[in-house]
Tab-separated table of C-alpha atoms in Angstrom:
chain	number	residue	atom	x	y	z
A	1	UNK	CA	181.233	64.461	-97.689
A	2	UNK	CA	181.117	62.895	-101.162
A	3	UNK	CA	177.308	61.426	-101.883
A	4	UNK	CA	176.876	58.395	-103.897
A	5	UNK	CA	173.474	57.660	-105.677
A	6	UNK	CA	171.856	55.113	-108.587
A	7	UNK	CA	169.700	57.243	-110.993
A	8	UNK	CA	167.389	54.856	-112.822
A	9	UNK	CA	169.881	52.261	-112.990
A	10	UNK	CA	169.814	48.653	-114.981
A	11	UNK	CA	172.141	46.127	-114.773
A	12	UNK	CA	172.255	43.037	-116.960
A	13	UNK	CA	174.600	40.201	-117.660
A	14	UNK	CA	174.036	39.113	-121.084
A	15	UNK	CA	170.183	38.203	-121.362
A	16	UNK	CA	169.920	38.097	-117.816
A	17	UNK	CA	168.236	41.186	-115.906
A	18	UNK	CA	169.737	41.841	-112.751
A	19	UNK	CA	168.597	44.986	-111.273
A	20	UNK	CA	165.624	46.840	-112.790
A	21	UNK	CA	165.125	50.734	-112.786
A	22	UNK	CA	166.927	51.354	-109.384
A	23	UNK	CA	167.444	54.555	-108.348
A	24	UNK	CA	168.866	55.309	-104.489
A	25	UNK	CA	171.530	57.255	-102.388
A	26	UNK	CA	173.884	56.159	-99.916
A	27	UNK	CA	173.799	58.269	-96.866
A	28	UNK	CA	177.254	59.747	-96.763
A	29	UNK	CA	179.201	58.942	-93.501
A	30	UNK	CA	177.306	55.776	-92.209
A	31	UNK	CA	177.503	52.154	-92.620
A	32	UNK	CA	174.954	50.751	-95.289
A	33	UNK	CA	174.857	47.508	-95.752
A	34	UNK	CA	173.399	45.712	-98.495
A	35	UNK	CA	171.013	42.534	-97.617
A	36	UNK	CA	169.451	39.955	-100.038
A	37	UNK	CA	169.105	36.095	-101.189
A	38	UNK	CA	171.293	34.809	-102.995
A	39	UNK	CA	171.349	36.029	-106.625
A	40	UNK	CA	169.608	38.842	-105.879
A	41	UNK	CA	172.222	41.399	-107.038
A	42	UNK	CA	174.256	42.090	-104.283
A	43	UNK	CA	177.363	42.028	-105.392
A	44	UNK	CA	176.257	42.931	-108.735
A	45	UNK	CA	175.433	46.701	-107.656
A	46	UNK	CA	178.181	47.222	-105.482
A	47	UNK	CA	180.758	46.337	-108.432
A	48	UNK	CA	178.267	48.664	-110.385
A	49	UNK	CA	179.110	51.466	-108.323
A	50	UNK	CA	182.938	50.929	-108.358
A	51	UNK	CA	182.429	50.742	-111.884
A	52	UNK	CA	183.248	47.670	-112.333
A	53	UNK	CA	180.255	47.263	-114.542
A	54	UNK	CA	179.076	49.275	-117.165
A	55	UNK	CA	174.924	50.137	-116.818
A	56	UNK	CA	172.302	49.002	-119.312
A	57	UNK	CA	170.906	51.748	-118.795
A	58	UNK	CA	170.699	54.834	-115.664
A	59	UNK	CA	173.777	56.232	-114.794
A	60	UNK	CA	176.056	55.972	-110.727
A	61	UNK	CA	177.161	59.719	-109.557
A	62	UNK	CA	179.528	60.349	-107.247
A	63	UNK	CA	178.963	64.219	-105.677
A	64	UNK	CA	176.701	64.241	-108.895
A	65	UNK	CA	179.268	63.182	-111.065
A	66	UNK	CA	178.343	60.217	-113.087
A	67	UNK	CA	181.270	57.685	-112.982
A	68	UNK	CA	181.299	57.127	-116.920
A	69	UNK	CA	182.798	60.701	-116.920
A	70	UNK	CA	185.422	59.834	-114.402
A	71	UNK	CA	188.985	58.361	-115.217
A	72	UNK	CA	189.616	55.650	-113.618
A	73	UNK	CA	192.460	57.268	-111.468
A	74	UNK	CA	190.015	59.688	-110.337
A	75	UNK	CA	187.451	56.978	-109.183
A	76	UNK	CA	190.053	55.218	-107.140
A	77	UNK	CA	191.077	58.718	-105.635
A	78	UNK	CA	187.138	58.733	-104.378
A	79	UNK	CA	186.208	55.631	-103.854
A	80	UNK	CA	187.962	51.927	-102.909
A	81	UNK	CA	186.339	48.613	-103.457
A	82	UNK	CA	187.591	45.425	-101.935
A	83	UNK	CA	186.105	42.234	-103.515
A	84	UNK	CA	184.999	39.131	-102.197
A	85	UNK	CA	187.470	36.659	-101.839
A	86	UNK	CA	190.584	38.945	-103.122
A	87	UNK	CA	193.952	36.960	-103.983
A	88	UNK	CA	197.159	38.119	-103.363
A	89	UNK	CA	200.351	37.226	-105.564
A	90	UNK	CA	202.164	34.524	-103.925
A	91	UNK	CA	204.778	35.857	-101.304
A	92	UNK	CA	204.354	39.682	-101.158
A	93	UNK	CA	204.133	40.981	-97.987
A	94	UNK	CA	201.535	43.105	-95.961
A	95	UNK	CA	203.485	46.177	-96.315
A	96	UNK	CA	204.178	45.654	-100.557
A	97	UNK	CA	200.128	44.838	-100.429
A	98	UNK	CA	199.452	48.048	-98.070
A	99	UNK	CA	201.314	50.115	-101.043
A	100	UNK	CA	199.236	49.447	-103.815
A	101	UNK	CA	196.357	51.182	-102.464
A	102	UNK	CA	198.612	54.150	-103.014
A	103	UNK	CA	199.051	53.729	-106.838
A	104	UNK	CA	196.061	55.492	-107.682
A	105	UNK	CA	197.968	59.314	-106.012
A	106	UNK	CA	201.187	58.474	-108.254
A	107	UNK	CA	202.318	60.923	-110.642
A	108	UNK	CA	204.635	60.105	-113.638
A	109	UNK	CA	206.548	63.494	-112.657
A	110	UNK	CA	205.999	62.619	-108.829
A	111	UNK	CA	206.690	58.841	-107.337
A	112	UNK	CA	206.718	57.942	-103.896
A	113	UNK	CA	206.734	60.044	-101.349
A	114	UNK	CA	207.160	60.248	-97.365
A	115	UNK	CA	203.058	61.215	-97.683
A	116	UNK	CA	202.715	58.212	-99.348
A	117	UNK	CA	205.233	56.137	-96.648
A	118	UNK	CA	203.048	57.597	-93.744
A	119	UNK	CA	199.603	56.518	-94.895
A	120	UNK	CA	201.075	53.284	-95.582
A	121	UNK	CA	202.577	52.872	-91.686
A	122	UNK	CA	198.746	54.878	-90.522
A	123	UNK	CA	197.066	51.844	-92.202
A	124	UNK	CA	199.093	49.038	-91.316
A	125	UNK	CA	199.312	50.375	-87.680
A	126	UNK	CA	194.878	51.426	-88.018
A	127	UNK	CA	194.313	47.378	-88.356
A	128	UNK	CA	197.236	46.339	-86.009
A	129	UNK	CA	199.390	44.818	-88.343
A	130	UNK	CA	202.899	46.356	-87.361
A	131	UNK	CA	204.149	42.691	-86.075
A	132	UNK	CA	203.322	40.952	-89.091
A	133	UNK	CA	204.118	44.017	-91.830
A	134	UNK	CA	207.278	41.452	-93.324
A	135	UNK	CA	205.086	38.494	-93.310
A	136	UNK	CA	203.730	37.069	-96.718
A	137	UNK	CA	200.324	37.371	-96.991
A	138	UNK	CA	199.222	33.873	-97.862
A	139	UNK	CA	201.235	33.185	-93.958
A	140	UNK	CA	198.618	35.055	-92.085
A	141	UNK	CA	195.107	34.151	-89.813
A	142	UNK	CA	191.820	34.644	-92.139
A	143	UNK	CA	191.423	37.819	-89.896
A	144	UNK	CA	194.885	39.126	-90.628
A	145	UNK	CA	194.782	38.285	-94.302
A	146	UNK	CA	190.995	40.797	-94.214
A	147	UNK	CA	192.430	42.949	-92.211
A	148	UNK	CA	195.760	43.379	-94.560
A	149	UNK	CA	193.308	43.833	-97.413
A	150	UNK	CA	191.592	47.015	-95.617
A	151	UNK	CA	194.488	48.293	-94.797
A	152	UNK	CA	195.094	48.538	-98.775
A	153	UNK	CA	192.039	50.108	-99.099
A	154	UNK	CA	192.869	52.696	-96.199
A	155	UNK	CA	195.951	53.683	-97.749
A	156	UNK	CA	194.462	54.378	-100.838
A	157	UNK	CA	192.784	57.098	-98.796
A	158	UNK	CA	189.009	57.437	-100.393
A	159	UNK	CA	185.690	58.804	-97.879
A	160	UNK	CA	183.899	55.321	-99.619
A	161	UNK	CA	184.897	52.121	-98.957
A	162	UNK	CA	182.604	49.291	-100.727
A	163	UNK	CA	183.328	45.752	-99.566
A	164	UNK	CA	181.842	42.748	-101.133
A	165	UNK	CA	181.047	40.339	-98.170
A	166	UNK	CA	184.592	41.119	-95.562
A	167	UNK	CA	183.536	38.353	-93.067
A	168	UNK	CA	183.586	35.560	-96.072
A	169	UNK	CA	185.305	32.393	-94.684
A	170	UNK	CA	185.891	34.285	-91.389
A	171	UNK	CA	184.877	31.855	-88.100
A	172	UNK	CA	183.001	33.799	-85.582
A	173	UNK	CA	185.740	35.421	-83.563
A	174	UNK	CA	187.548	37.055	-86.529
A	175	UNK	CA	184.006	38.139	-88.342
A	176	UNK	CA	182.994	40.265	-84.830
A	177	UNK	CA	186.941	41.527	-85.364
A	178	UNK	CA	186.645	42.704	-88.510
A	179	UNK	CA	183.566	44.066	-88.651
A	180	UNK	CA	184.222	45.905	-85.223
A	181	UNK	CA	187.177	47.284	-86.867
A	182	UNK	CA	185.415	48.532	-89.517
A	183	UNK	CA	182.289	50.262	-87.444
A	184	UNK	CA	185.296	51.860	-85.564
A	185	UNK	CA	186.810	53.288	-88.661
A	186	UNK	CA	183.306	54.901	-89.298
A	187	UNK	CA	182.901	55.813	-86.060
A	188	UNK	CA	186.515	57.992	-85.428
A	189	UNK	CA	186.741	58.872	-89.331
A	190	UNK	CA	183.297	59.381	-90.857
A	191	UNK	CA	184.042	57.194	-93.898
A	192	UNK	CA	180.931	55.776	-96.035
A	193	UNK	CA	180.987	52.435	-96.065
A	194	UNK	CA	178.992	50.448	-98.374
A	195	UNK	CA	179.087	46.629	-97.438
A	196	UNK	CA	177.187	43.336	-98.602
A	197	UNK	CA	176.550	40.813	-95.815
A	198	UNK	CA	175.104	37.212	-95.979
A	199	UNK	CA	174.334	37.138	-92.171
A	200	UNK	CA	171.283	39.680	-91.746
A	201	UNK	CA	171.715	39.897	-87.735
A	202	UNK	CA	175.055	40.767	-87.793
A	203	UNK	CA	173.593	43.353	-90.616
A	204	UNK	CA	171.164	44.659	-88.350
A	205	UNK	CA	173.874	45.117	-85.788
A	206	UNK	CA	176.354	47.239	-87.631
A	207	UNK	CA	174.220	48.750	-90.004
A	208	UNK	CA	172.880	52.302	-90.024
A	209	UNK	CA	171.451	52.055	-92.970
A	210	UNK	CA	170.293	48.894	-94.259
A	211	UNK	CA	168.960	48.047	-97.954
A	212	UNK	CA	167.459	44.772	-99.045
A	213	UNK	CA	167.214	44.130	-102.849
A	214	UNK	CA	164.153	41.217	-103.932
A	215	UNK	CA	162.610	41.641	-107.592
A	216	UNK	CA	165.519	43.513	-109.206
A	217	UNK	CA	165.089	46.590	-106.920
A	218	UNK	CA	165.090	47.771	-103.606
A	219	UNK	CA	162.407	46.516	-101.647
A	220	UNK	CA	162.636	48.482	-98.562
A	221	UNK	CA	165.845	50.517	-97.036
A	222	UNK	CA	166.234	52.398	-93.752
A	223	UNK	CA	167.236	51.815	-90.121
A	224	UNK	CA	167.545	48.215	-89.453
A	225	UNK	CA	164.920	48.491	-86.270
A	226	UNK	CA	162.405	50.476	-88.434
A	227	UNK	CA	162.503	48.056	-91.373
A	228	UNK	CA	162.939	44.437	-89.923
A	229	UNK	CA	159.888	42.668	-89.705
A	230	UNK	CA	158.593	39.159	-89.705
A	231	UNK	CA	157.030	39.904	-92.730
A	232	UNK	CA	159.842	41.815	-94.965
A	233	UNK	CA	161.753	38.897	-94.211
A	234	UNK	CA	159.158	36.542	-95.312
A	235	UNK	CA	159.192	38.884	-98.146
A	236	UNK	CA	162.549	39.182	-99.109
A	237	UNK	CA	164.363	35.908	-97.835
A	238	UNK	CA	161.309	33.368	-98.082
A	239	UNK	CA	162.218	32.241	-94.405
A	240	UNK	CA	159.985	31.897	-91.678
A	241	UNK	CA	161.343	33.730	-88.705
A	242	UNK	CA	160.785	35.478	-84.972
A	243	UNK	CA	162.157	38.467	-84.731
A	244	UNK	CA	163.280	39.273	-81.402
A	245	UNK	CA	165.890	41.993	-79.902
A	246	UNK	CA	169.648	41.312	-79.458
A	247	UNK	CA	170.331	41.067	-75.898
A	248	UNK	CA	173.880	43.091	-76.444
A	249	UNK	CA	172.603	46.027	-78.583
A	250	UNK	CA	168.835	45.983	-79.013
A	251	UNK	CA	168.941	45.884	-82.787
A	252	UNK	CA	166.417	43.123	-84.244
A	253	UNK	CA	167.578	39.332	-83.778
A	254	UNK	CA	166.234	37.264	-86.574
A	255	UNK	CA	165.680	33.532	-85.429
A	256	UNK	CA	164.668	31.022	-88.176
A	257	UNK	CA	162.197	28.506	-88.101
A	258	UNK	CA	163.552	24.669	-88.821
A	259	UNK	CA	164.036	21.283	-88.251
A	260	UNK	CA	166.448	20.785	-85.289
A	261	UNK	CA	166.360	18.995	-81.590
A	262	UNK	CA	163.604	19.715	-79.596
A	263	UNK	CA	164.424	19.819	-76.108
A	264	UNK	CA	161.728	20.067	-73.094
């Protein structure tokens, strides 16, 4: 399995320092999911280790490979990022989106292929899309729409899938259904995933590895039940909580202090 790590890394955007000096690996295999406040630099490290953006200073490797030595057609044979809030051009279809992922394989002496057909049909039919493969995009369910997006990232066929926030916009029902889909993929395919999440209990729940970034670096990182405390996130979020234990999986249940009805 391909191992992705930070080696002293700094990130900036002009004046501003975002992250400070990291330097961390991402167990290959698992789901890790990155955890923070807002502005913290989230996002800002996960498009740092698509390379997306270039390092002050420190370097990202990839099976100790540092990504400035990669071309970029060999980074998107490794690793596939899906952004927050992607856009799709108006009217193209799941299948014509499902094909782009497998751009990155083409050869100028070699175009498409019945290889490249199958993984195309193995990642529509992976997120249970065959009904709505003819449909336009911009047609489907928030769900569907996610779910047509990591299907593009499936056929691209990498071991490291980095997602910036997948449940964004997603109501309740099709959050659990994405991110169920995704914990299977890890589960029956061994993939490393790399995701940022807003909602630290549904972190805790799919997370085997979880990493929260306060003060430019990582504050603490590890199981979610060894590393959840009333006081990291005092720490980390600012927010008064109890932590308790989910009632469906046993994984630690944040529940924040506020203003709300009181009811005897």
């Amino acid at each position: 399995m391909l191992g992705l790590q930070t080696k002293n890394l700094s990130l900036q955007y002009g004046d501003y320092s975002v992250i400070q000096d990291l330097s961390f690996q991402i167990p290959a295999g698992k789901i890790t999911v990155l955890v923070g406040a807002n502005g913290s630099g989230k996002s800002t490290l996960l498009r740092s280790l698509a390379r997306l953006l270039k390092p002050q200073t420190g370097d990202v490797l990839i099976d100790e490979q540092k990504l400035q030595s990669l071309s970029s057609k060999e980074i998107a044979q490794q690793l596939a990022i899906l952004p927050q809030g992607p856009l799709a051009p108006e009217g193209i279809t799941v299948q014509q989106l499902v094909k782009q992922g497998r751009y990155p394989h083409q050869r100028w002496f070699q175009q498409w292929s019945e290889k490249d057909e199958d993984l195309v049909e193995r990642a529509i039919a992976a997120t249970q899309l065959q009904l709505h493969k003819d449909r336009a995009v911009d047609s489907l369910s928030g769900g569907q729409r996610q779910r047509a997006w990591i299907a593009m990232t499936l056929a691209q066929e990498t071991p490291i899938l980095l997602l910036d926030e997948p449940t964004t916009y997603l109501d309740m029902t099709h959050q659990i259904e994405v991110l169920d889909f995704l914990f299977e993929l890890n589960r029956t395919e061994q993939r490393t995933i790399v995701m940022v999440l807003h909602d630290l209990n549904l972190a805790c729940r799919y997370a085997d590895h979880l990493v929260a970034i306060h003060h430019q670096t990582v504050a603490v990182q590890g199981p979610p039940e060894n590393i959840v405390t009333v006081e990291m996130v005092q720490e980390v979020f600012g927010m008064e909580v109890a932590v308790s234990e989910d009632p469906f999986f046993g994984t630690p249940l944040c529940i924040p202090k506020g203003k709300g009805r009181y009811i005897k």
